[in-house]
């Protein structure tokens, strides 16, 4: 298996003590008679092996008498129970590009900071880069959107089933919330409310949850005629209100029997109390940046406005709680249920404790109704510890330890929880978030440690993840991306990995070598190895990069930098279709250089022929028409005689007209030339055309 370690740890990329794991046996139900002459094993779709079994013909019988063979697919087990091995591989491949892009941006920022002698290498753009990286990774882990939105809303559907959440996505969103989102901790309580709404179901397997209460009650709701007579109706609503799921609570209140047309006249006061509580819930002040469509509550971005609205809202609740209308409400369950909900909104600690199921739900309820103005992670961590004391649990979910590590601002605990709960992939990619805004975390993870062989914690975990990738035949190809980011041991281990690969992977190895050289500034070596690998895609990408250098005037000193690369790329257009233009352009520049060096008219005629050849060639991009013509002004204004005839000059005029039309397209890229360049070219072509007509 590519990259797999041998029996001793010497063959491993990172010396990890092997854990004794029993071999997994997969039975093959093929139905063929013994003996079996041959087996052929290959990878099939996703996480399956394709096993071809060939039976040997029985003695004295023909091949037609016995089945010659059978193909069986064997699905391999694995994953963490929530994510299959095939999905893990999609995540592994999908996270390569965001990781590599962030490393490239980081190296560019560090280089610029060294040139400008900046004490801090990171600027305001760095937060945008981190957020882009986090969003790209998050998108790989799935979506929390409902599977489908019904055209007709079912009033008895109180909870919508969407894509099953995973602990991995929940953990990543926690890290993004606390480390990547900048600013600030002002919105954290409301962010945690949204997070729990998405992921409370993950705790249902080991603990009772508000989500599981809602799911169970929805099954009963179908057969209930008078919901307000059922104690669970009020219990479930109180629990949902405690954790801030306001839209669910209001929808359930509207199921109350007093809203029925035949009941309004007899239960007017009761209905008025139900509606008053529903309005108060829907008007609850929320300290958050924005509100999703369909979510209830009034948003406030400024804390003074939020505090003022909160005090007014609490006053309205107190006023309703002390109202005389309660004595006129004849339905006992409604009266007690609504007043219990008012106590939750007033922040009654006993009511919140009774309504919630585990300490995270209790913690969220305290943030909403008792400590809405809480500031700082230290206070939030202290509140979490108190919530655990009130609602202790026997076995903690892996997300709970991660939450405590984050709130406690303990980077080592966060890393340990990520590794224990989510594996090497999580640690290798989460470290970019942990160091985003913390000098302490950056120093901790980047400091070289003697007990780790002189490498940092960050490099160690990247090497461990590269070891995991290299041990599988479907992922070893992406291990070099992580190895080349390890400054101490990455290159040595990369050589070990490549040396272990079989001969049939030769082109892939050449491609990896080419990409590595190109990324590290050795562009000539990169092009050479990519040519050996016949990597047309990347050679075309390189040609596109060279296009950015083309189109500048002959006086540009950068000509020598890209001229050598064009020569190295070769003239075979089959290797990379975009190279033909570059070679013709190089030939044109050479001819033009002779003209500027004071050579004869013959050299000028040769330059004009190169220009006409470029303009006739369909591979010449339209955005280079003007730079080519502008560079040729000396040829068009040649004193002795016109160098282009009438038909050639008309061709150039046609190309100039096509340029005017191309500029109207939104994807057109303007060249870096002065505004008067077009007029100068047009005048030169008109004068040349007149002279050519007279001469002919």
XYZ file of C-alpha atoms in Angstrom:
696
model
C 0.000 0.000 0.000
C 1.531 3.381 -0.948
C 3.107 5.152 1.931
C 2.231 2.457 4.447
C 4.771 1.793 7.163
C 6.624 -1.471 7.387
C 6.547 -3.858 10.334
C 8.989 -1.658 12.241
C 8.374 2.017 12.809
C 11.354 2.889 10.621
C 9.210 2.944 7.478
C 6.730 5.440 8.870
C 6.842 9.128 8.009
C 6.278 9.996 11.666
C 7.401 7.465 14.300
C 4.085 6.617 15.967
C 3.910 3.626 18.247
C 1.572 1.136 16.558
C -1.535 0.103 18.429
C -2.412 -3.539 18.206
C -5.601 -3.756 16.254
C -7.211 -7.023 15.306
C -7.556 -7.665 11.610
C -11.055 -7.155 10.245
C -12.435 -10.141 8.331
C -14.879 -9.558 5.451
C -16.616 -12.754 4.234
C -16.934 -13.284 0.473
C -20.224 -14.886 -0.589
C -19.353 -15.878 -4.143
C -21.091 -19.266 -4.513
C -18.308 -20.809 -6.623
C -17.049 -24.354 -6.210
C -13.516 -24.978 -5.000
C -10.801 -24.787 -6.031
C -10.394 -21.055 -6.716
C -7.666 -20.477 -9.241
C -7.137 -16.692 -8.967
C -8.267 -13.521 -7.150
C -8.108 -9.957 -8.456
C -8.698 -7.044 -6.051
C -9.204 -3.401 -7.040
C -10.874 -0.288 -5.665
C -14.503 0.264 -6.567
C -16.807 3.206 -5.874
C -16.498 5.112 -2.620
C -15.455 2.795 0.218
C -15.747 -0.560 -1.569
C -13.375 -3.179 -2.956
C -14.117 -5.056 -6.173
C -13.019 -8.683 -5.810
C -12.950 -10.829 -8.963
C -12.927 -14.570 -8.190
C -11.931 -17.048 -10.897
C -12.797 -20.723 -10.423
C -10.708 -23.507 -11.890
C -12.694 -25.867 -14.194
C -13.380 -29.277 -12.685
C -11.469 -32.217 -14.139
C -13.364 -33.842 -16.985
C -15.759 -30.915 -17.448
C -15.758 -28.027 -19.887
C -15.671 -24.334 -19.020
C -19.333 -24.057 -20.050
C -20.346 -26.569 -17.372
C -18.940 -24.528 -14.459
C -19.145 -20.823 -13.782
C -15.896 -19.228 -14.779
C -15.911 -16.576 -12.055
C -17.775 -13.920 -10.168
C -17.270 -10.281 -9.183
C -18.183 -9.318 -5.608
C -18.175 -5.850 -4.035
C -17.056 -5.660 -0.408
C -17.929 -2.514 1.530
C -15.260 -1.705 4.073
C -16.324 -0.439 7.476
C -14.899 2.637 9.141
C -15.586 6.271 9.823
C -16.584 7.702 13.190
C -20.211 6.602 13.031
C -21.371 9.947 11.642
C -19.029 10.317 8.655
C -18.180 7.483 6.284
C -14.669 6.824 5.009
C -15.700 7.977 1.540
C -16.976 11.269 2.972
C -13.754 11.660 4.952
C -11.768 11.325 1.750
C -13.923 13.987 0.081
C -13.233 16.265 3.051
C -9.504 15.497 2.869
C -9.302 16.359 -0.835
C -11.595 19.374 -0.544
C -9.607 20.947 2.298
C -6.323 20.920 0.351
C -7.086 24.036 -1.729
C -8.204 26.269 1.186
C -5.190 25.132 3.229
C -2.698 25.751 0.409
C -4.242 29.150 -0.421
C -4.010 30.284 3.199
C -0.350 29.186 3.433
C 0.407 31.101 0.236
C -1.286 34.234 1.576
C 0.484 33.875 4.909
C 3.900 33.612 3.230
C 3.145 36.671 1.089
C 2.112 38.733 4.139
C 5.203 37.676 6.094
C 7.460 38.603 3.151
C 5.845 42.036 2.856
C 6.131 42.644 6.600
C 9.860 41.859 6.483
C 10.306 44.378 3.674
C 8.367 47.076 5.562
C 9.963 46.212 8.950
C 6.524 45.705 10.523
C 6.446 44.252 14.039
C 3.213 42.354 13.346
C 3.077 40.500 10.005
C -0.725 40.328 9.969
C -3.005 43.155 8.908
C -6.741 43.726 8.604
C -6.871 41.611 5.435
C -5.648 38.608 7.409
C -8.997 38.324 9.201
C -10.724 38.175 5.819
C -8.330 35.441 4.691
C -8.951 33.424 7.865
C -12.709 33.789 7.487
C -12.570 32.738 3.817
C -10.519 29.697 4.815
C -12.913 28.756 7.612
C -16.007 29.156 5.412
C -14.450 26.998 2.666
C -13.670 24.227 5.148
C -17.086 24.545 6.763
C -18.804 24.137 3.396
C -17.102 20.738 2.974
C -18.620 19.420 6.184
C -22.260 19.614 5.098
C -25.203 21.988 5.280
C -27.695 22.644 8.039
C -30.392 23.841 5.656
C -33.697 21.905 5.683
C -33.902 19.279 2.953
C -37.002 20.910 1.447
C -39.449 23.632 2.352
C -43.084 22.553 1.971
C -45.271 24.698 -0.266
C -48.136 24.535 2.261
C -47.061 25.022 5.872
C -48.300 22.306 8.222
C -49.425 24.056 11.444
C -48.686 20.907 13.453
C -45.141 20.589 12.123
C -43.176 22.292 14.888
C -39.690 21.072 13.977
C -38.291 20.700 10.469
C -36.078 17.763 9.593
C -33.056 18.647 7.493
C -29.641 17.134 6.820
C -28.378 15.135 9.787
C -25.848 17.262 11.703
C -22.386 15.963 12.527
C -20.201 16.605 15.539
C -17.317 17.517 13.229
C -19.250 20.402 11.666
C -20.517 21.478 15.090
C -16.949 21.548 16.421
C -15.665 23.520 13.424
C -18.422 26.111 13.800
C -17.508 26.531 17.469
C -13.895 27.232 16.524
C -14.997 29.617 13.769
C -17.319 31.426 16.157
C -14.705 32.027 18.870
C -11.505 32.365 16.835
C -12.213 33.403 13.248
C -15.101 35.848 13.452
C -13.761 39.354 14.009
C -14.962 41.471 15.855
C -15.897 40.471 18.833
C -17.380 38.743 21.778
C -20.475 40.963 21.928
C -22.493 38.581 19.747
C -21.239 35.312 21.264
C -24.308 34.572 23.445
C -26.650 34.855 20.455
C -24.220 32.872 18.277
C -24.325 30.088 20.864
C -28.145 30.163 20.787
C -28.050 29.590 17.009
C -25.388 26.904 17.400
C -27.458 24.962 19.931
C -30.530 25.204 17.698
C -28.546 23.488 14.926
C -26.736 20.874 17.014
C -28.752 20.100 20.168
C -29.885 16.868 18.489
C -26.288 15.584 18.635
C -26.582 15.266 22.418
C -29.833 13.281 22.178
C -27.975 9.981 21.850
C -26.468 10.220 25.349
C -28.641 12.787 27.170
C -32.242 14.020 27.153
C -32.490 17.264 25.166
C -35.013 19.946 24.295
C -34.738 18.746 20.695
C -35.681 15.164 21.610
C -38.645 16.515 23.626
C -39.883 18.382 20.558
C -39.431 15.342 18.304
C -41.354 13.091 20.730
C -44.159 15.620 21.211
C -44.559 16.154 17.469
C -45.372 12.443 17.127
C -48.119 12.813 19.744
C -49.399 16.099 18.352
C -51.018 14.455 15.331
C -53.590 12.701 17.534
C -54.258 15.561 19.987
C -57.540 17.401 19.604
C -57.180 19.865 22.518
C -53.462 20.519 22.909
C -53.791 22.881 25.883
C -55.144 20.055 28.049
C -51.923 18.069 27.571
C -49.219 18.872 30.218
C -46.447 18.011 27.709
C -47.619 20.866 25.471
C -46.735 23.422 28.132
C -43.607 21.568 29.246
C -42.157 21.408 25.717
C -42.970 25.076 25.040
C -41.248 26.160 28.254
C -38.151 24.146 27.318
C -38.003 25.626 23.807
C -38.454 29.131 25.238
C -35.657 28.563 27.756
C -33.102 27.958 24.978
C -34.369 30.807 22.786
C -36.226 28.940 20.048
C -38.810 31.697 19.832
C -40.316 30.853 16.428
C -41.167 27.318 17.591
C -42.754 28.603 20.795
C -44.955 31.150 19.006
C -46.036 28.546 16.440
C -47.014 26.170 19.236
C -48.928 28.911 21.094
C -50.985 29.511 17.975
C -52.156 25.868 18.204
C -54.032 26.797 21.382
C -57.722 25.988 21.209
C -58.784 29.559 22.025
C -57.763 30.577 18.484
C -60.533 28.455 16.961
C -63.358 30.522 15.525
C -66.007 28.638 17.481
C -64.147 29.287 20.752
C -63.300 32.999 20.494
C -66.548 34.282 21.998
C -66.338 32.008 25.066
C -62.578 32.288 25.666
C -61.822 35.887 24.758
C -59.779 36.687 27.883
C -57.887 33.408 27.652
C -57.050 34.041 24.004
C -55.963 37.591 24.826
C -53.480 36.287 27.425
C -52.097 33.680 25.005
C -51.657 36.303 22.282
C -50.074 38.768 24.719
C -47.419 36.187 25.681
C -46.857 35.334 21.994
C -46.322 39.020 21.156
C -43.890 39.491 24.052
C -41.911 36.468 22.913
C -41.801 37.676 19.297
C -40.603 41.133 20.461
C -37.756 39.849 22.655
C -34.645 42.095 22.230
C -31.631 40.279 20.721
C -28.046 41.564 20.780
C -26.922 40.363 17.356
C -25.686 41.593 13.980
C -28.616 40.358 11.932
C -31.614 38.073 12.044
C -32.402 35.230 9.672
C -35.660 35.374 7.771
C -38.462 33.779 9.767
C -36.654 34.155 13.115
C -38.366 36.200 15.800
C -37.010 38.913 18.076
C -35.866 42.511 17.619
C -32.167 42.931 16.734
C -29.931 45.583 18.289
C -26.306 46.131 17.302
C -25.461 48.853 19.825
C -25.351 47.826 23.475
C -27.005 51.020 24.874
C -30.001 50.499 22.581
C -30.163 46.848 23.562
C -30.071 47.633 27.294
C -32.834 50.219 26.933
C -35.049 47.848 24.920
C -34.357 44.980 27.351
C -35.469 47.023 30.390
C -38.637 48.108 28.574
C -39.407 44.515 27.550
C -38.858 43.213 31.099
C -41.184 45.924 32.386
C -43.945 44.783 30.039
C -43.519 41.181 31.239
C -43.760 42.250 34.893
C -46.856 44.285 34.107
C -48.554 41.311 32.439
C -47.498 38.982 35.251
C -49.237 41.195 37.846
C -52.347 41.753 35.704
C -55.849 41.033 37.056
C -56.771 39.226 33.848
C -55.294 36.001 35.202
C -58.207 35.691 37.624
C -60.597 35.794 34.654
C -58.835 32.903 32.872
C -60.920 29.821 33.641
C -58.591 27.254 32.005
C -56.125 26.165 34.707
C -53.516 24.568 32.421
C -53.390 27.697 30.233
C -53.094 30.001 33.236
C -50.299 27.998 34.865
C -48.491 27.283 31.601
C -48.406 30.918 30.484
C -47.283 32.194 33.891
C -44.528 29.571 33.922
C -43.333 30.932 30.570
C -43.357 34.471 32.003
C -41.110 33.277 34.841
C -38.652 31.935 32.286
C -38.561 35.298 30.494
C -38.114 37.033 33.877
C -35.048 34.880 34.520
C -36.322 32.680 37.348
C -33.394 30.314 37.987
C -35.554 27.434 39.209
C -37.823 27.668 36.160
C -34.811 27.664 33.806
C -33.294 24.668 35.560
C -36.568 22.702 35.323
C -37.073 23.566 31.649
C -33.591 22.530 30.444
C -32.103 19.032 30.175
C -28.296 19.335 30.294
C -25.780 21.945 31.357
C -25.264 23.492 27.889
C -29.002 24.195 27.590
C -29.020 25.645 31.115
C -25.970 27.737 30.218
C -27.697 29.132 27.102
C -30.830 29.953 29.114
C -28.784 31.916 31.663
C -27.086 33.858 28.859
C -30.496 34.734 27.441
C -32.515 35.623 30.539
C -30.188 36.138 33.537
C -26.850 37.360 32.113
C -27.775 39.008 28.775
C -25.099 41.699 29.235
C -22.245 39.302 29.996
C -18.851 40.359 28.595
C -15.600 38.432 28.251
C -14.694 34.763 28.054
C -13.646 34.663 31.702
C -17.188 35.463 32.858
C -18.665 33.059 30.309
C -16.359 30.268 31.525
C -17.321 30.908 35.158
C -21.008 30.702 34.229
C -20.374 27.414 32.393
C -18.744 25.918 35.497
C -21.746 26.907 37.618
C -24.100 25.348 35.060
C -22.156 22.078 35.239
C -22.485 22.098 39.051
C -26.254 22.536 38.775
C -26.689 19.890 36.060
C -23.753 17.452 36.309
C -23.531 14.620 33.776
C -22.056 11.148 34.069
C -20.550 10.887 30.560
C -19.646 14.055 28.670
C -20.161 14.359 24.911
C -16.963 15.156 22.970
C -18.311 18.615 22.095
C -18.709 19.510 25.780
C -15.011 19.208 26.525
C -14.227 21.339 23.477
C -16.632 24.069 24.620
C -15.015 24.198 28.070
C -11.535 24.376 26.551
C -12.569 27.276 24.314
C -14.306 29.210 27.106
C -11.326 28.578 29.392
C -8.990 30.044 26.732
C -6.766 27.001 27.050
C -5.194 26.283 23.674
C -3.628 22.991 24.797
C -6.979 21.670 26.024
C -8.652 22.726 22.773
C -5.998 20.893 20.739
C -6.275 17.804 22.940
C -10.082 17.742 22.610
C -9.860 18.212 18.843
C -7.397 15.340 18.528
C -9.270 13.027 20.900
C -12.713 13.731 19.495
C -12.103 14.454 15.799
C -8.667 13.169 14.808
C -5.545 14.512 13.027
C -7.463 16.252 10.191
C -9.208 18.524 12.672
C -6.032 19.491 14.508
C -4.013 20.124 11.326
C -6.645 22.533 9.974
C -7.971 24.050 13.217
C -4.556 25.398 14.254
C -4.928 28.122 11.617
C -7.986 29.390 13.505
C -6.458 29.084 16.974
C -3.525 31.341 16.070
C -5.598 33.900 14.140
C -5.908 36.516 16.882
C -3.805 35.191 19.752
C -0.102 35.919 20.156
C 0.020 33.422 23.019
C -1.434 30.622 20.886
C 0.892 31.464 18.003
C 3.922 31.351 20.269
C 2.746 28.111 21.869
C 2.148 26.302 18.569
C 5.138 27.692 16.645
C 7.790 27.349 19.360
C 10.402 24.702 18.555
C 10.577 22.093 21.317
C 13.494 19.841 22.086
C 11.247 17.077 23.424
C 9.623 16.946 19.954
C 12.912 16.645 18.110
C 13.334 20.378 17.548
C 9.998 20.894 15.787
C 6.930 22.873 16.809
C 3.544 21.532 17.886
C 2.089 22.822 14.625
C 4.643 20.962 12.506
C 4.197 17.793 14.566
C 0.454 17.665 13.951
C 0.872 18.408 10.246
C 3.369 15.559 10.001
C 0.975 13.229 11.826
C -1.838 14.151 9.435
C 0.503 13.648 6.461
C 1.290 10.189 7.885
C -2.428 9.371 7.948
C -2.847 10.534 4.360
C 0.214 8.679 3.113
C -0.956 5.390 4.611
C -3.927 5.169 2.238
C -3.674 4.563 -1.530
C -6.462 7.056 -2.260
C -5.052 9.973 -0.245
C -1.257 9.722 -0.310
C -1.171 12.058 -3.335
C -2.225 15.049 -1.188
C 0.201 14.374 1.672
C 3.015 16.410 -0.036
C 0.925 19.606 0.292
C 1.151 19.313 4.064
C 4.720 18.056 4.138
C 6.097 21.034 2.195
C 4.558 23.367 4.820
C 6.761 21.714 7.484
C 10.031 23.616 7.488
C 12.134 21.228 9.605
C 11.391 17.680 8.488
C 8.892 18.139 5.689
C 11.256 17.826 2.713
C 13.100 14.787 4.106
C 9.827 12.986 4.762
C 8.498 14.022 1.362
C 11.495 12.322 -0.265
C 10.799 9.199 1.821
C 7.165 9.215 0.734
C 7.981 9.628 -2.959
C 10.681 6.971 -2.861
C 8.123 4.432 -1.591
C 5.796 4.863 -4.561
C 5.609 2.220 -7.315
C 6.867 2.887 -10.836
C 3.364 3.223 -12.322
C 2.900 6.434 -10.305
C 5.886 8.052 -12.049
C 3.877 10.780 -13.810
C 2.145 11.710 -10.574
C 5.494 12.006 -8.800
C 6.815 14.233 -11.586
C 3.692 16.401 -11.288
C 4.164 16.744 -7.507
C 7.804 17.693 -8.013
C 6.835 20.307 -10.614
C 4.183 21.885 -8.384
C 6.603 21.970 -5.449
C 9.346 23.757 -7.436
C 6.865 26.250 -8.935
C 5.352 27.106 -5.531
C 8.797 27.786 -4.106
C 9.902 30.172 -6.832
C 11.979 27.730 -8.869
C 9.807 28.320 -11.912
C 12.164 26.896 -14.523
C 12.490 23.602 -12.631
C 8.747 23.561 -12.085
C 8.015 23.904 -15.804
C 10.588 21.225 -16.646
C 9.055 18.608 -14.311
C 5.501 19.464 -15.381
C 6.563 18.929 -18.985
C 8.011 15.561 -18.047
C 4.651 14.711 -16.420
C 2.772 16.009 -19.512
C 0.558 18.045 -17.209
C -1.267 20.110 -19.838
C -3.656 21.638 -17.287
C -0.942 23.223 -15.152
C 1.184 24.228 -18.137
C -1.841 26.096 -19.485
C -2.273 27.776 -16.111
C 1.357 28.879 -16.247
C 0.801 30.243 -19.745
C -2.157 32.224 -18.410
C 0.070 33.709 -15.703
C 2.597 34.692 -18.339
C -0.183 36.516 -20.225
C -0.224 39.027 -17.362
C 3.383 39.922 -18.175
C 2.723 40.070 -21.899
C 1.236 43.268 -23.296
C 3.683 45.612 -21.611
C 5.851 47.872 -23.737
C 9.303 46.897 -24.957
C 10.908 49.157 -22.374
C 9.592 46.991 -19.538
C 12.517 45.319 -17.754
C 10.371 42.297 -16.892
C 10.768 41.043 -20.493
C 13.878 39.043 -19.609
C 12.120 37.398 -16.618
C 9.407 35.709 -18.663
C 11.316 35.339 -21.960
C 13.307 32.413 -20.594
C 10.156 30.663 -19.382
C 8.521 30.985 -22.795
C 11.583 29.446 -24.396
C 11.583 26.648 -21.826
C 7.894 25.891 -22.359
C 8.676 24.865 -25.931
C 6.852 25.462 -29.168
C 4.654 22.357 -29.205
C 1.122 23.712 -28.955
C -0.192 20.230 -28.207
C 1.501 20.339 -24.821
C -0.389 23.487 -23.814
C -2.732 25.223 -26.230
C -2.065 28.725 -24.868
C 1.673 28.598 -25.618
C 1.449 29.246 -29.359
C 0.611 32.904 -28.804
C 3.461 33.307 -26.306
C 6.021 31.978 -28.789
C 4.801 34.205 -31.601
C 4.817 37.166 -29.237
C 8.383 36.375 -28.190
C 9.425 36.296 -31.852
C 7.676 39.651 -32.426
C 9.448 41.221 -29.450
C 12.804 39.985 -30.719
C 12.171 41.517 -34.148
C 10.976 44.748 -32.590
C 14.078 44.909 -30.415
C 16.258 44.846 -33.557
C 14.308 47.822 -34.919
C 14.845 49.821 -31.741
C 18.520 48.886 -31.817
C 18.832 50.753 -35.128
C 18.859 47.822 -37.550
C 17.902 48.093 -41.243
C 14.513 48.329 -42.950
C 14.625 44.575 -43.485
C 14.441 44.100 -39.720
C 11.432 46.459 -39.613
C 9.686 44.478 -42.372
C 10.309 41.253 -40.426
C 8.757 42.840 -37.334
C 5.677 43.835 -39.367
C 5.347 40.286 -40.685
C 5.443 39.010 -37.085
C 2.771 41.552 -36.126
C 0.485 40.497 -39.000
C 1.017 36.832 -38.123
C 0.004 37.529 -34.538
C -3.103 39.450 -35.583
C -4.219 36.693 -37.960
C -3.697 33.938 -35.389
C -6.926 32.951 -33.566
C -4.946 32.121 -30.404
C -4.108 35.816 -29.861
C -6.378 37.167 -27.065
C -8.330 40.328 -27.924
C -7.030 42.137 -24.863
C -3.545 42.142 -26.435
C -4.579 43.839 -29.691
C -3.953 47.319 -28.349
C -0.585 46.559 -26.659
C 0.658 44.929 -29.874
C -0.413 47.887 -32.032
C 0.894 50.419 -29.531
C 4.294 48.695 -29.464
C 4.279 48.905 -33.287
C 3.799 52.693 -33.554
C 7.352 53.114 -34.810
C 6.678 50.567 -37.565
C 3.408 52.228 -38.567
C 5.103 55.639 -38.741
C 8.176 54.393 -40.649
C 9.645 57.370 -42.498
C 11.084 55.821 -45.648
C 7.958 54.034 -46.881
C 4.890 52.213 -45.478
C 5.891 48.762 -44.200
C 2.370 47.274 -44.461
C 0.272 47.200 -47.622
C -3.412 48.163 -47.917
C -4.834 44.727 -47.046
C -2.545 44.358 -44.042
C -3.415 47.833 -42.771
C -7.126 47.108 -43.201
C -6.621 43.944 -41.144
C -5.079 45.997 -38.327
C -7.942 48.516 -38.504
C -10.452 45.655 -38.302
C -8.725 44.304 -35.199
C -8.858 47.770 -33.630
C -12.606 47.881 -34.347
C -13.057 44.398 -32.825
C -11.293 45.691 -29.732
C -13.913 48.441 -29.353
C -16.680 45.824 -29.449
C -14.846 43.493 -27.033
C -14.580 46.297 -24.472
C -18.345 46.216 -24.032
C -18.195 42.720 -22.514
C -18.089 42.607 -18.691
C -15.232 40.048 -18.648
C -12.878 42.173 -20.785
C -9.530 43.022 -19.160
C -8.053 46.425 -20.012
C -4.330 46.758 -20.668
C -2.140 49.104 -18.636
C -1.718 51.774 -21.307
C -2.380 55.545 -21.264
C -5.862 56.720 -22.365
C -4.489 58.356 -25.522
C -3.020 55.047 -26.775
C -6.103 54.199 -28.885
C -6.110 57.585 -30.647
C -2.380 57.361 -31.329
C -2.798 53.928 -32.922
C -5.848 55.000 -34.951
C -4.032 58.074 -36.368
C -0.940 56.011 -37.219
C -3.047 53.368 -39.025
C -4.972 56.039 -40.984
C -1.761 57.723 -42.108
C -0.187 54.379 -43.007
C -3.278 53.394 -45.018
C -3.140 56.648 -47.007
C 0.548 56.215 -47.760
C -0.011 52.538 -48.742
C -2.822 53.496 -51.154
C -0.649 56.143 -52.809
C 2.242 53.725 -53.154
C 0.085 50.992 -54.699
